Amino acid sequence: MIVSSPSDSPARPASDQDAAARTAEIDASCRVPVLVLFLAAVVWLTAGSLLGVMTAIKAHAPGFLADSAWLTYGRLRPAATNALLYGFALPAGLGLALWMFCRLGQTRLRGAAMITGAAGFWNLGLILGTAGILAGGSTGYEWLELPGMASPILFSGYVLAAAWAVVTLHLRQERDLFVSQWLALAALLWFPWVYSTAQLLLIFFPVRGVMQVVVNGWFAHNFYELCLAPLGLAAIFYFVPKLLLRPLHSHGLALFGFWMLVLFGGWGGLRPGLPVPNWLGSVSFVARVFVLVALIAFALSWFRTWAGARAGRTSPDILRFLVVGAGSYLVAAVLETIATHPLVSQVTLFTLFEHAIGQLKIHGFLAMVLAGAIYYIAPRLVGVDWPGQGLIRWHFICAAGGTGLIVLASLIGGLLQGARINQPEIEFIRVARGTVPFLGMSTLGATLQAAGYVALLINFSRLLIACCPCAALAQRFRAMRLPIQERSHA
Amino acid sequence: MRHGPLLFLGLLGAMALSWLGMIATPQFQLGNVQPTNVPPANVLYPAPDPGLANVGREIYRANGCAYCHTEVVRQQGALVSVVISNPGTNAPATIEALRKIRGDLTAPEAERLLAATPATALTTADKSAADRAAEAMSASGAEASVRVVPTGPEIERGWGTRLSVARDYIYHAPFLLGSIRLGPDLTNVGLRQPDAIWHLVHLYDPKLKVERSIMPRYPFLFEQRPRGAQPASDALPIPGTQDVIPKPEAYALVAYLLSRRADMPLFEAPAPMVMSSGAEGGSTNAQAAATNATSAPGTNSSTETAPR
């Protein structure tokens, strides 16, 4: 395996042998914590998507499992979303950031044991929190439903892990920072700031009335725009040049896009039409337009890197995930900008249109890109290639097809729903029934997604079983058992 | 770029700016909105929710009702109307004045309109025309005033009389705004459907009340017992062989739903006083709404829900 930092001027070690040894050492230092983070992430992704399937069925078939309080629609839906956001996206992104900081910084991971413990802590908090939501303890704020008892556990787990990531970045050998490192650092720092602000202002010392909407909207927007999305972007910026075996087209362009995103990405998340002062909606729209400029810079930089590189690319399977993810990111951002315009939000606000944007962000962008990263990183940590190449293709086709189906159905269904709500002569029950065909298509899409994620889980489990410590343990176990059996026979 | 600390400071600065702009500024503007006295009825608005409704809000939150229902009414614009509250004594002059404003009216029609006061003489988008019309009517001896009539599909749908504003939500804790309208808006559901038993039956099985409903049933808010010789006194009036008896959670949730009314005209959101003109009528409606909201669901529900 060739170590090639995607930066333009990678510090080349003296010889290839040295390089290989160094890479092996770096990967070994990451092995346990990153694999633990990825394993938990994949399990949560599967669990979240299965909960999502149940939610989708219940949206159009309200009789399905209706007798159980724990499985009512309004509890399953936040449980599914939170499993995907806090169970999958953030930990997978964190694992990616840790590995990238080590590889790009040419240094071993610091605090590996602490990070592994923190991951356990984080998942404990998440299990408690999800059970809390299903038991009726949801806070009622979207993307922040995990009950107040879980959030301090999550927060401390996160800080423990992220602090070591920052330490590792600080102690890097290769001093030049690549754009993926800026993005990942922004994400790692942004999360504790916005999460603690939102928790304090909504749950521990709640603000009054509509300020809750402002804080909630601000948090959800910042959490996606400057925490989850930069982790996904970091993966794109890292893997696209690496898989194409080409340097990134222009650092200046990426730098410009990065600062535009950081400066304007945090301003927004409030649609015109909410019961908040109108200027908040206007500022959100203007900020979104500036963020589009950042996106153009990113897209240009990816495209220029991609153009003319078709011959030299490796791992087309992984590249597909990244390309679909990048496309989804751009489309979601454009759709969100459009939906923040007052004329459009008159129709699309409070409809399935917003659901489509959310699906595009979580499944179309984050789940795609981060799964691509897992497909690249995990075998390098384990030292074994993926056991099921067919499963990777299966995952891609199911996830892309399912997400596409949900997004299309929700976009069209949402526009129809909004248009019908705005025609007062149409009875509301007809508006509600009108969404049912689209909700049905979403169920089909959610089932496909879940099938894809199950393929990832199966593949990942088989990879781990084949992995050295497990195989070695099994061998040792067999070696231990053999003499015992011989003794007992004797 | 090699400078990690610069990157860190830049990020911190961007974060602080976003926080100042999007959290601190609106907090200064809105964080301390107080209840206000609404002039004609002179009631304090909004009033804190009654205790049982507050318990009901927790049931609403726990079961995620807000994933299908919103609590916000949007308004697209406003018209102004000239309302004649008293035709005065000089009938010929008022009729003539009215016919000057409304060229389409014949004399007998104008007379009939003036007989049924309070009557809307004119509804227009032109504020100065309405002012002039009101002046002309007053000059003829009638009592006329200009009122704002909010417009928009959600208002025509009957979801509210005006847009929702920050003051409506002072006591909403947590604020369950909602995100997707798979079900109707509930800002004024207590006005639209003030019948507690309707809501209880609807929660038990929505299809009993709305045939094609896609709302899930909430049977876990009810207790089911085999029916004896005659239905239990607090059983719901529904067909079947079982008595369905609401649990306290169901009563609380219904109390919350019944307390959902935001029709008080405010300075920042003017609206006609009367929403359901059939109910109490006149300017006392708002006050009646306020008192009903505090007493009806809480104290009556457990006794009055008995079907027979």
Short mmCIF file of N, CA, C and O in Angstrom, two decimals, chain A residues 368-468:
data_model
loop_
_atom_site.label_atom_id
_atom_site.label_comp_id
_atom_site.label_asym_id
_atom_site.label_seq_id
_atom_site.Cartn_x
_atom_site.Cartn_y
_atom_site.Cartn_z
N MET A 368 -23.69 8.05 2.90
CA MET A 368 -22.92 7.63 1.73
C MET A 368 -21.43 7.86 1.95
O MET A 368 -20.61 6.94 1.82
N VAL A 369 -21.10 9.12 2.25
CA VAL A 369 -19.69 9.49 2.33
C VAL A 369 -19.00 8.76 3.48
O VAL A 369 -17.88 8.24 3.32
N LEU A 370 -19.66 8.69 4.63
CA LEU A 370 -19.02 8.06 5.77
C LEU A 370 -18.91 6.55 5.56
O LEU A 370 -17.92 5.94 5.98
N ALA A 371 -19.90 5.96 4.89
CA ALA A 371 -19.78 4.53 4.57
C ALA A 371 -18.59 4.32 3.63
O ALA A 371 -17.82 3.37 3.79
N GLY A 372 -18.43 5.23 2.67
CA GLY A 372 -17.29 5.15 1.78
C GLY A 372 -15.99 5.19 2.57
O GLY A 372 -15.06 4.42 2.32
N ALA A 373 -15.93 6.11 3.56
CA ALA A 373 -14.73 6.22 4.38
C ALA A 373 -14.49 4.93 5.16
O ALA A 373 -13.35 4.45 5.26
N ILE A 374 -15.57 4.35 5.69
CA ILE A 374 -15.41 3.09 6.44
C ILE A 374 -14.90 2.00 5.51
O ILE A 374 -14.01 1.23 5.87
N TYR A 375 -15.43 1.96 4.29
CA TYR A 375 -14.97 0.95 3.33
C TYR A 375 -13.49 1.11 3.03
O TYR A 375 -12.80 0.14 2.74
N TYR A 376 -13.00 2.33 3.07
CA TYR A 376 -11.59 2.53 2.78
C TYR A 376 -10.72 2.23 4.01
O TYR A 376 -9.70 1.57 3.91
N ILE A 377 -11.15 2.74 5.17
CA ILE A 377 -10.27 2.72 6.34
C ILE A 377 -10.25 1.34 7.01
O ILE A 377 -9.18 0.82 7.35
N ALA A 378 -11.45 0.76 7.22
CA ALA A 378 -11.53 -0.43 8.07
C ALA A 378 -10.59 -1.55 7.61
O ALA A 378 -9.84 -2.09 8.44
N PRO A 379 -10.54 -1.92 6.31
CA PRO A 379 -9.63 -3.03 5.94
C PRO A 379 -8.17 -2.68 6.19
O PRO A 379 -7.37 -3.56 6.47
N ARG A 380 -7.82 -1.41 6.11
CA ARG A 380 -6.43 -1.01 6.36
C ARG A 380 -6.07 -1.15 7.83
O ARG A 380 -4.92 -1.38 8.18
N LEU A 381 -7.07 -0.96 8.71
CA LEU A 381 -6.81 -1.14 10.13
C LEU A 381 -6.72 -2.62 10.49
O LEU A 381 -5.95 -3.02 11.35
N VAL A 382 -7.57 -3.41 9.83
CA VAL A 382 -7.65 -4.82 10.16
C VAL A 382 -6.54 -5.61 9.48
O VAL A 382 -6.03 -6.58 10.01
N GLY A 383 -6.17 -5.14 8.29
CA GLY A 383 -5.15 -5.86 7.54
C GLY A 383 -5.71 -6.95 6.66
O GLY A 383 -4.98 -7.79 6.16
N VAL A 384 -7.02 -6.97 6.49
CA VAL A 384 -7.69 -7.98 5.66
C VAL A 384 -8.62 -7.22 4.73
O VAL A 384 -9.18 -6.20 5.13
N ASP A 385 -8.79 -7.70 3.52
CA ASP A 385 -9.71 -7.00 2.61
C ASP A 385 -11.14 -7.40 2.92
O ASP A 385 -11.40 -8.40 3.61
N TRP A 386 -12.11 -6.60 2.41
CA TRP A 386 -13.52 -6.88 2.68
C TRP A 386 -13.88 -8.28 2.21
O TRP A 386 -13.60 -8.62 1.06
N PRO A 387 -14.53 -9.08 3.07
CA PRO A 387 -14.87 -10.44 2.66
C PRO A 387 -15.90 -10.45 1.53
O PRO A 387 -15.82 -11.29 0.64
N GLY A 388 -16.85 -9.54 1.55
CA GLY A 388 -17.90 -9.60 0.53
C GLY A 388 -17.86 -8.38 -0.37
O GLY A 388 -18.42 -7.35 -0.03
N GLN A 389 -17.21 -8.49 -1.55
CA GLN A 389 -17.20 -7.35 -2.47
C GLN A 389 -18.61 -7.13 -3.03
O GLN A 389 -19.01 -6.00 -3.28
N GLY A 390 -19.34 -8.21 -3.21
CA GLY A 390 -20.71 -8.08 -3.72
C GLY A 390 -21.59 -7.31 -2.76
O GLY A 390 -22.46 -6.55 -3.18
N LEU A 391 -21.33 -7.50 -1.46
CA LEU A 391 -22.15 -6.80 -0.46
C LEU A 391 -21.96 -5.29 -0.56
O LEU A 391 -22.88 -4.52 -0.31
N ILE A 392 -20.75 -4.86 -0.91
CA ILE A 392 -20.50 -3.41 -1.05
C ILE A 392 -21.36 -2.86 -2.18
O ILE A 392 -22.00 -1.81 -2.03
N ARG A 393 -21.38 -3.58 -3.29
CA ARG A 393 -22.18 -3.13 -4.43
C ARG A 393 -23.67 -3.13 -4.05
O ARG A 393 -24.41 -2.21 -4.37
N TRP A 394 -24.07 -4.19 -3.35
CA TRP A 394 -25.46 -4.31 -2.90
C TRP A 394 -25.83 -3.12 -2.00
O TRP A 394 -26.87 -2.49 -2.15
N HIS A 395 -24.93 -2.80 -1.06
CA HIS A 395 -25.15 -1.66 -0.17
C HIS A 395 -25.33 -0.38 -0.99
O HIS A 395 -26.28 0.37 -0.79
N PHE A 396 -24.44 -0.17 -1.94
CA PHE A 396 -24.51 1.07 -2.71
C PHE A 396 -25.83 1.17 -3.48
O PHE A 396 -26.53 2.18 -3.43
N ILE A 397 -26.16 0.08 -4.18
CA ILE A 397 -27.37 0.14 -5.02
C ILE A 397 -28.61 0.36 -4.15
O ILE A 397 -29.45 1.22 -4.44
N CYS A 398 -28.73 -0.40 -3.05
CA CYS A 398 -29.90 -0.27 -2.18
C CYS A 398 -29.98 1.11 -1.56
O CYS A 398 -31.03 1.76 -1.56
N ALA A 399 -28.85 1.58 -1.01
CA ALA A 399 -28.88 2.86 -0.30
C ALA A 399 -29.17 4.00 -1.28
O ALA A 399 -30.00 4.87 -1.01
N ALA A 400 -28.50 3.98 -2.43
CA ALA A 400 -28.71 5.07 -3.39
C ALA A 400 -30.13 5.02 -3.94
O ALA A 400 -30.82 6.05 -4.00
N GLY A 401 -30.58 3.81 -4.31
CA GLY A 401 -31.93 3.69 -4.85
C GLY A 401 -32.98 4.08 -3.83
O GLY A 401 -33.91 4.84 -4.13
N GLY A 402 -32.83 3.58 -2.60
CA GLY A 402 -33.81 3.88 -1.56
C GLY A 402 -33.86 5.36 -1.24
O GLY A 402 -34.95 5.95 -1.16
N THR A 403 -32.68 5.97 -1.11
CA THR A 403 -32.66 7.39 -0.79
C THR A 403 -33.27 8.20 -1.94
O THR A 403 -34.06 9.12 -1.72
N GLY A 404 -32.90 7.82 -3.17
CA GLY A 404 -33.46 8.53 -4.32
C GLY A 404 -34.97 8.45 -4.34
O GLY A 404 -35.66 9.45 -4.59
N LEU A 405 -35.49 7.28 -4.04
CA LEU A 405 -36.94 7.08 -4.05
C LEU A 405 -37.61 7.97 -2.99
O LEU A 405 -38.59 8.68 -3.27
N ILE A 406 -37.05 7.95 -1.77
CA ILE A 406 -37.63 8.75 -0.69
C ILE A 406 -37.59 10.23 -1.06
O ILE A 406 -38.56 10.96 -0.89
N VAL A 407 -36.42 10.66 -1.57
CA VAL A 407 -36.26 12.09 -1.84
C VAL A 407 -37.23 12.53 -2.93
O VAL A 407 -37.94 13.54 -2.78
N LEU A 408 -37.31 11.76 -4.01
CA LEU A 408 -38.22 12.14 -5.10
C LEU A 408 -39.66 12.15 -4.62
O LEU A 408 -40.40 13.12 -4.84
N ALA A 409 -40.06 11.07 -3.92
CA ALA A 409 -41.44 10.98 -3.45
C ALA A 409 -41.75 12.13 -2.52
O ALA A 409 -42.82 12.76 -2.62
N SER A 410 -40.82 12.46 -1.62
CA SER A 410 -41.10 13.51 -0.65
C SER A 410 -41.10 14.88 -1.30
O SER A 410 -41.87 15.76 -0.89
N LEU A 411 -40.24 15.09 -2.28
CA LEU A 411 -40.23 16.39 -2.95
C LEU A 411 -41.56 16.63 -3.66
O LEU A 411 -42.21 17.66 -3.48
N ILE A 412 -41.97 15.65 -4.46
CA ILE A 412 -43.22 15.82 -5.21
C ILE A 412 -44.40 15.86 -4.24
O ILE A 412 -45.26 16.74 -4.31
N GLY A 413 -44.41 14.89 -3.30
CA GLY A 413 -45.49 14.85 -2.33
C GLY A 413 -45.56 16.12 -1.51
O GLY A 413 -46.65 16.62 -1.21
N GLY A 414 -44.40 16.67 -1.16
CA GLY A 414 -44.37 17.89 -0.36
C GLY A 414 -44.91 19.08 -1.11
O GLY A 414 -45.68 19.88 -0.57
N LEU A 415 -44.52 19.20 -2.39
CA LEU A 415 -45.03 20.32 -3.18
C LEU A 415 -46.55 20.23 -3.32
O LEU A 415 -47.27 21.23 -3.17
N LEU A 416 -47.04 19.00 -3.57
CA LEU A 416 -48.50 18.82 -3.70
C LEU A 416 -49.19 19.15 -2.38
O LEU A 416 -50.20 19.86 -2.36
N GLN A 417 -48.60 18.63 -1.29
CA GLN A 417 -49.19 18.85 0.02
C GLN A 417 -49.27 20.35 0.32
O GLN A 417 -50.32 20.86 0.75
N GLY A 418 -48.15 21.06 0.06
CA GLY A 418 -48.14 22.49 0.33
C GLY A 418 -49.13 23.24 -0.53
O GLY A 418 -49.85 24.13 -0.06
N ALA A 419 -49.18 22.88 -1.81
CA ALA A 419 -50.11 23.55 -2.72
C ALA A 419 -51.55 23.32 -2.27
O ALA A 419 -52.39 24.22 -2.32
N ARG A 420 -51.84 22.11 -1.80
CA ARG A 420 -53.22 21.80 -1.39
C ARG A 420 -53.56 22.50 -0.08
O ARG A 420 -54.70 22.97 0.09
N ILE A 421 -52.61 22.58 0.85
CA ILE A 421 -52.90 23.30 2.10
C ILE A 421 -53.24 24.75 1.78
O ILE A 421 -54.10 25.36 2.40
N ASN A 422 -52.57 25.29 0.76
CA ASN A 422 -52.82 26.69 0.41
C ASN A 422 -54.07 26.89 -0.42
O ASN A 422 -54.32 28.00 -0.89
N GLN A 423 -54.84 25.82 -0.66
CA GLN A 423 -56.14 25.99 -1.31
C GLN A 423 -57.21 25.66 -0.27
O GLN A 423 -57.54 24.48 -0.09
N PRO A 424 -57.72 26.68 0.41
CA PRO A 424 -58.59 26.40 1.56
C PRO A 424 -59.85 25.64 1.19
O PRO A 424 -60.45 25.00 2.06
N GLU A 425 -60.22 25.64 -0.10
CA GLU A 425 -61.45 24.93 -0.44
C GLU A 425 -61.25 23.42 -0.42
O GLU A 425 -62.23 22.68 -0.37
N ILE A 426 -59.99 22.96 -0.43
CA ILE A 426 -59.75 21.52 -0.32
C ILE A 426 -59.78 21.14 1.16
O ILE A 426 -59.02 21.67 1.95
N GLU A 427 -60.66 20.22 1.49
CA GLU A 427 -60.78 19.77 2.88
C GLU A 427 -59.45 19.22 3.36
O GLU A 427 -58.74 18.56 2.58
N PHE A 428 -59.15 19.39 4.66
CA PHE A 428 -57.84 18.94 5.11
C PHE A 428 -57.67 17.44 4.99
O PHE A 428 -56.58 16.95 4.69
N ILE A 429 -58.74 16.70 5.20
CA ILE A 429 -58.60 15.24 5.14
C ILE A 429 -58.14 14.80 3.76
O ILE A 429 -57.39 13.84 3.61
N ARG A 430 -58.55 15.57 2.73
CA ARG A 430 -58.09 15.22 1.38
C ARG A 430 -56.62 15.56 1.21
O ARG A 430 -55.89 14.85 0.51
N VAL A 431 -56.17 16.64 1.87
CA VAL A 431 -54.74 16.97 1.84
C VAL A 431 -53.95 15.82 2.47
O VAL A 431 -52.96 15.34 1.93
N ALA A 432 -54.45 15.36 3.64
CA ALA A 432 -53.73 14.31 4.37
C ALA A 432 -53.70 13.02 3.56
O ALA A 432 -52.66 12.38 3.42
N ARG A 433 -54.86 12.64 2.99
CA ARG A 433 -54.90 11.41 2.20
C ARG A 433 -54.00 11.53 0.97
O ARG A 433 -53.45 10.54 0.50
N GLY A 434 -53.87 12.75 0.47
CA GLY A 434 -53.04 12.97 -0.72
C GLY A 434 -51.57 12.65 -0.48
O GLY A 434 -50.83 12.39 -1.43
N THR A 435 -51.13 12.68 0.78
CA THR A 435 -49.72 12.38 1.04
C THR A 435 -49.47 10.88 1.09
O THR A 435 -48.32 10.44 1.01
N VAL A 436 -50.54 10.07 1.22
CA VAL A 436 -50.36 8.63 1.48
C VAL A 436 -49.57 7.91 0.38
O VAL A 436 -48.65 7.16 0.69
N PRO A 437 -49.87 8.13 -0.92
CA PRO A 437 -49.07 7.43 -1.93
C PRO A 437 -47.58 7.73 -1.80
O PRO A 437 -46.75 6.83 -1.97
N PHE A 438 -47.27 8.98 -1.47
CA PHE A 438 -45.85 9.36 -1.37
C PHE A 438 -45.22 8.76 -0.12
O PHE A 438 -44.06 8.36 -0.13
N LEU A 439 -46.00 8.69 0.96
CA LEU A 439 -45.49 8.06 2.17
C LEU A 439 -45.24 6.57 1.91
O LEU A 439 -44.29 5.98 2.42
N GLY A 440 -46.11 5.97 1.09
CA GLY A 440 -45.92 4.56 0.74
C GLY A 440 -44.63 4.36 -0.03
O GLY A 440 -43.87 3.42 0.24
N MET A 441 -44.35 5.26 -0.99
CA MET A 441 -43.11 5.16 -1.74
C MET A 441 -41.92 5.33 -0.80
O MET A 441 -40.88 4.67 -0.95
N SER A 442 -42.07 6.22 0.18
CA SER A 442 -40.98 6.42 1.15
C SER A 442 -40.72 5.14 1.93
O SER A 442 -39.57 4.84 2.27
N THR A 443 -41.79 4.39 2.24
CA THR A 443 -41.60 3.14 2.97
C THR A 443 -40.76 2.18 2.15
O THR A 443 -39.83 1.55 2.67
N LEU A 444 -41.06 2.10 0.87
CA LEU A 444 -40.27 1.25 -0.02
C LEU A 444 -38.82 1.69 0.00
O LEU A 444 -37.89 0.87 0.13
N GLY A 445 -38.62 3.00 -0.09
CA GLY A 445 -37.26 3.53 -0.08
C GLY A 445 -36.55 3.23 1.22
O GLY A 445 -35.37 2.81 1.23
N ALA A 446 -37.26 3.40 2.34
CA ALA A 446 -36.64 3.15 3.65
C ALA A 446 -36.26 1.68 3.79
O ALA A 446 -35.22 1.35 4.37
N THR A 447 -37.09 0.79 3.24
CA THR A 447 -36.77 -0.64 3.30
C THR A 447 -35.51 -0.95 2.51
O THR A 447 -34.64 -1.70 2.95
N LEU A 448 -35.41 -0.32 1.33
CA LEU A 448 -34.20 -0.52 0.52
C LEU A 448 -32.96 -0.04 1.27
O LEU A 448 -31.94 -0.74 1.32
N GLN A 449 -33.08 1.16 1.86
CA GLN A 449 -31.95 1.70 2.63
C GLN A 449 -31.52 0.72 3.71
O GLN A 449 -30.33 0.40 3.85
N ALA A 450 -32.53 0.22 4.46
CA ALA A 450 -32.21 -0.69 5.56
C ALA A 450 -31.51 -1.93 5.03
O ALA A 450 -30.54 -2.41 5.63
N ALA A 451 -31.97 -2.44 3.87
CA ALA A 451 -31.33 -3.63 3.28
C ALA A 451 -29.87 -3.34 2.97
O ALA A 451 -28.98 -4.17 3.24
N GLY A 452 -29.62 -2.14 2.45
CA GLY A 452 -28.24 -1.76 2.15
C GLY A 452 -27.39 -1.70 3.41
O GLY A 452 -26.26 -2.20 3.43
N TYR A 453 -27.93 -1.09 4.46
CA TYR A 453 -27.15 -0.93 5.68
C TYR A 453 -26.92 -2.28 6.37
O TYR A 453 -25.88 -2.48 7.01
N VAL A 454 -27.89 -3.19 6.24
CA VAL A 454 -27.69 -4.52 6.80
C VAL A 454 -26.51 -5.20 6.08
O VAL A 454 -25.69 -5.86 6.72
N ALA A 455 -26.42 -4.97 4.77
CA ALA A 455 -25.28 -5.54 4.03
C ALA A 455 -23.97 -5.01 4.59
O ALA A 455 -23.01 -5.77 4.76
N LEU A 456 -23.93 -3.71 4.90
CA LEU A 456 -22.72 -3.13 5.48
C LEU A 456 -22.41 -3.79 6.83
O LEU A 456 -21.26 -4.14 7.11
N LEU A 457 -23.45 -3.97 7.63
CA LEU A 457 -23.24 -4.56 8.96
C LEU A 457 -22.70 -5.98 8.83
O LEU A 457 -21.75 -6.36 9.54
N ILE A 458 -23.29 -6.76 7.91
CA ILE A 458 -22.83 -8.15 7.72
C ILE A 458 -21.38 -8.16 7.29
O ILE A 458 -20.53 -8.87 7.86
N ASN A 459 -21.08 -7.31 6.32
CA ASN A 459 -19.72 -7.26 5.79
C ASN A 459 -18.73 -6.86 6.88
O ASN A 459 -17.65 -7.44 7.01
N PHE A 460 -19.13 -5.86 7.67
CA PHE A 460 -18.25 -5.35 8.73
C PHE A 460 -18.01 -6.42 9.79
O PHE A 460 -16.89 -6.60 10.26
N SER A 461 -19.08 -7.16 10.15
CA SER A 461 -18.91 -8.21 11.16
C SER A 461 -17.97 -9.28 10.64
O SER A 461 -17.10 -9.75 11.38
N ARG A 462 -18.15 -9.65 9.36
CA ARG A 462 -17.28 -10.69 8.81
C ARG A 462 -15.83 -10.22 8.77
O ARG A 462 -14.89 -10.99 9.02
N LEU A 463 -15.66 -8.92 8.49
CA LEU A 463 -14.31 -8.36 8.45
C LEU A 463 -13.67 -8.45 9.84
O LEU A 463 -12.51 -8.83 9.99
N LEU A 464 -14.45 -8.11 10.86
CA LEU A 464 -13.90 -8.11 12.21
C LEU A 464 -13.58 -9.53 12.67
O LEU A 464 -12.60 -9.75 13.38
N ILE A 465 -14.44 -10.47 12.26
CA ILE A 465 -14.18 -11.86 12.66
C ILE A 465 -12.90 -12.35 12.00
O ILE A 465 -12.10 -13.06 12.61
N ALA A 466 -12.68 -11.89 10.76
CA ALA A 466 -11.47 -12.30 10.06
C ALA A 466 -10.24 -11.56 10.57
O ALA A 466 -9.12 -11.91 10.21
N CYS A 467 -10.48 -10.52 11.36
CA CYS A 467 -9.39 -9.63 11.75
C CYS A 467 -8.41 -10.31 12.70
O CYS A 467 -8.75 -11.24 13.42
N CYS A 468 -7.19 -9.79 12.71
CA CYS A 468 -6.09 -10.49 13.39
C CYS A 468 -6.38 -10.84 14.86
O CYS A 468 -6.22 -12.01 15.22
#
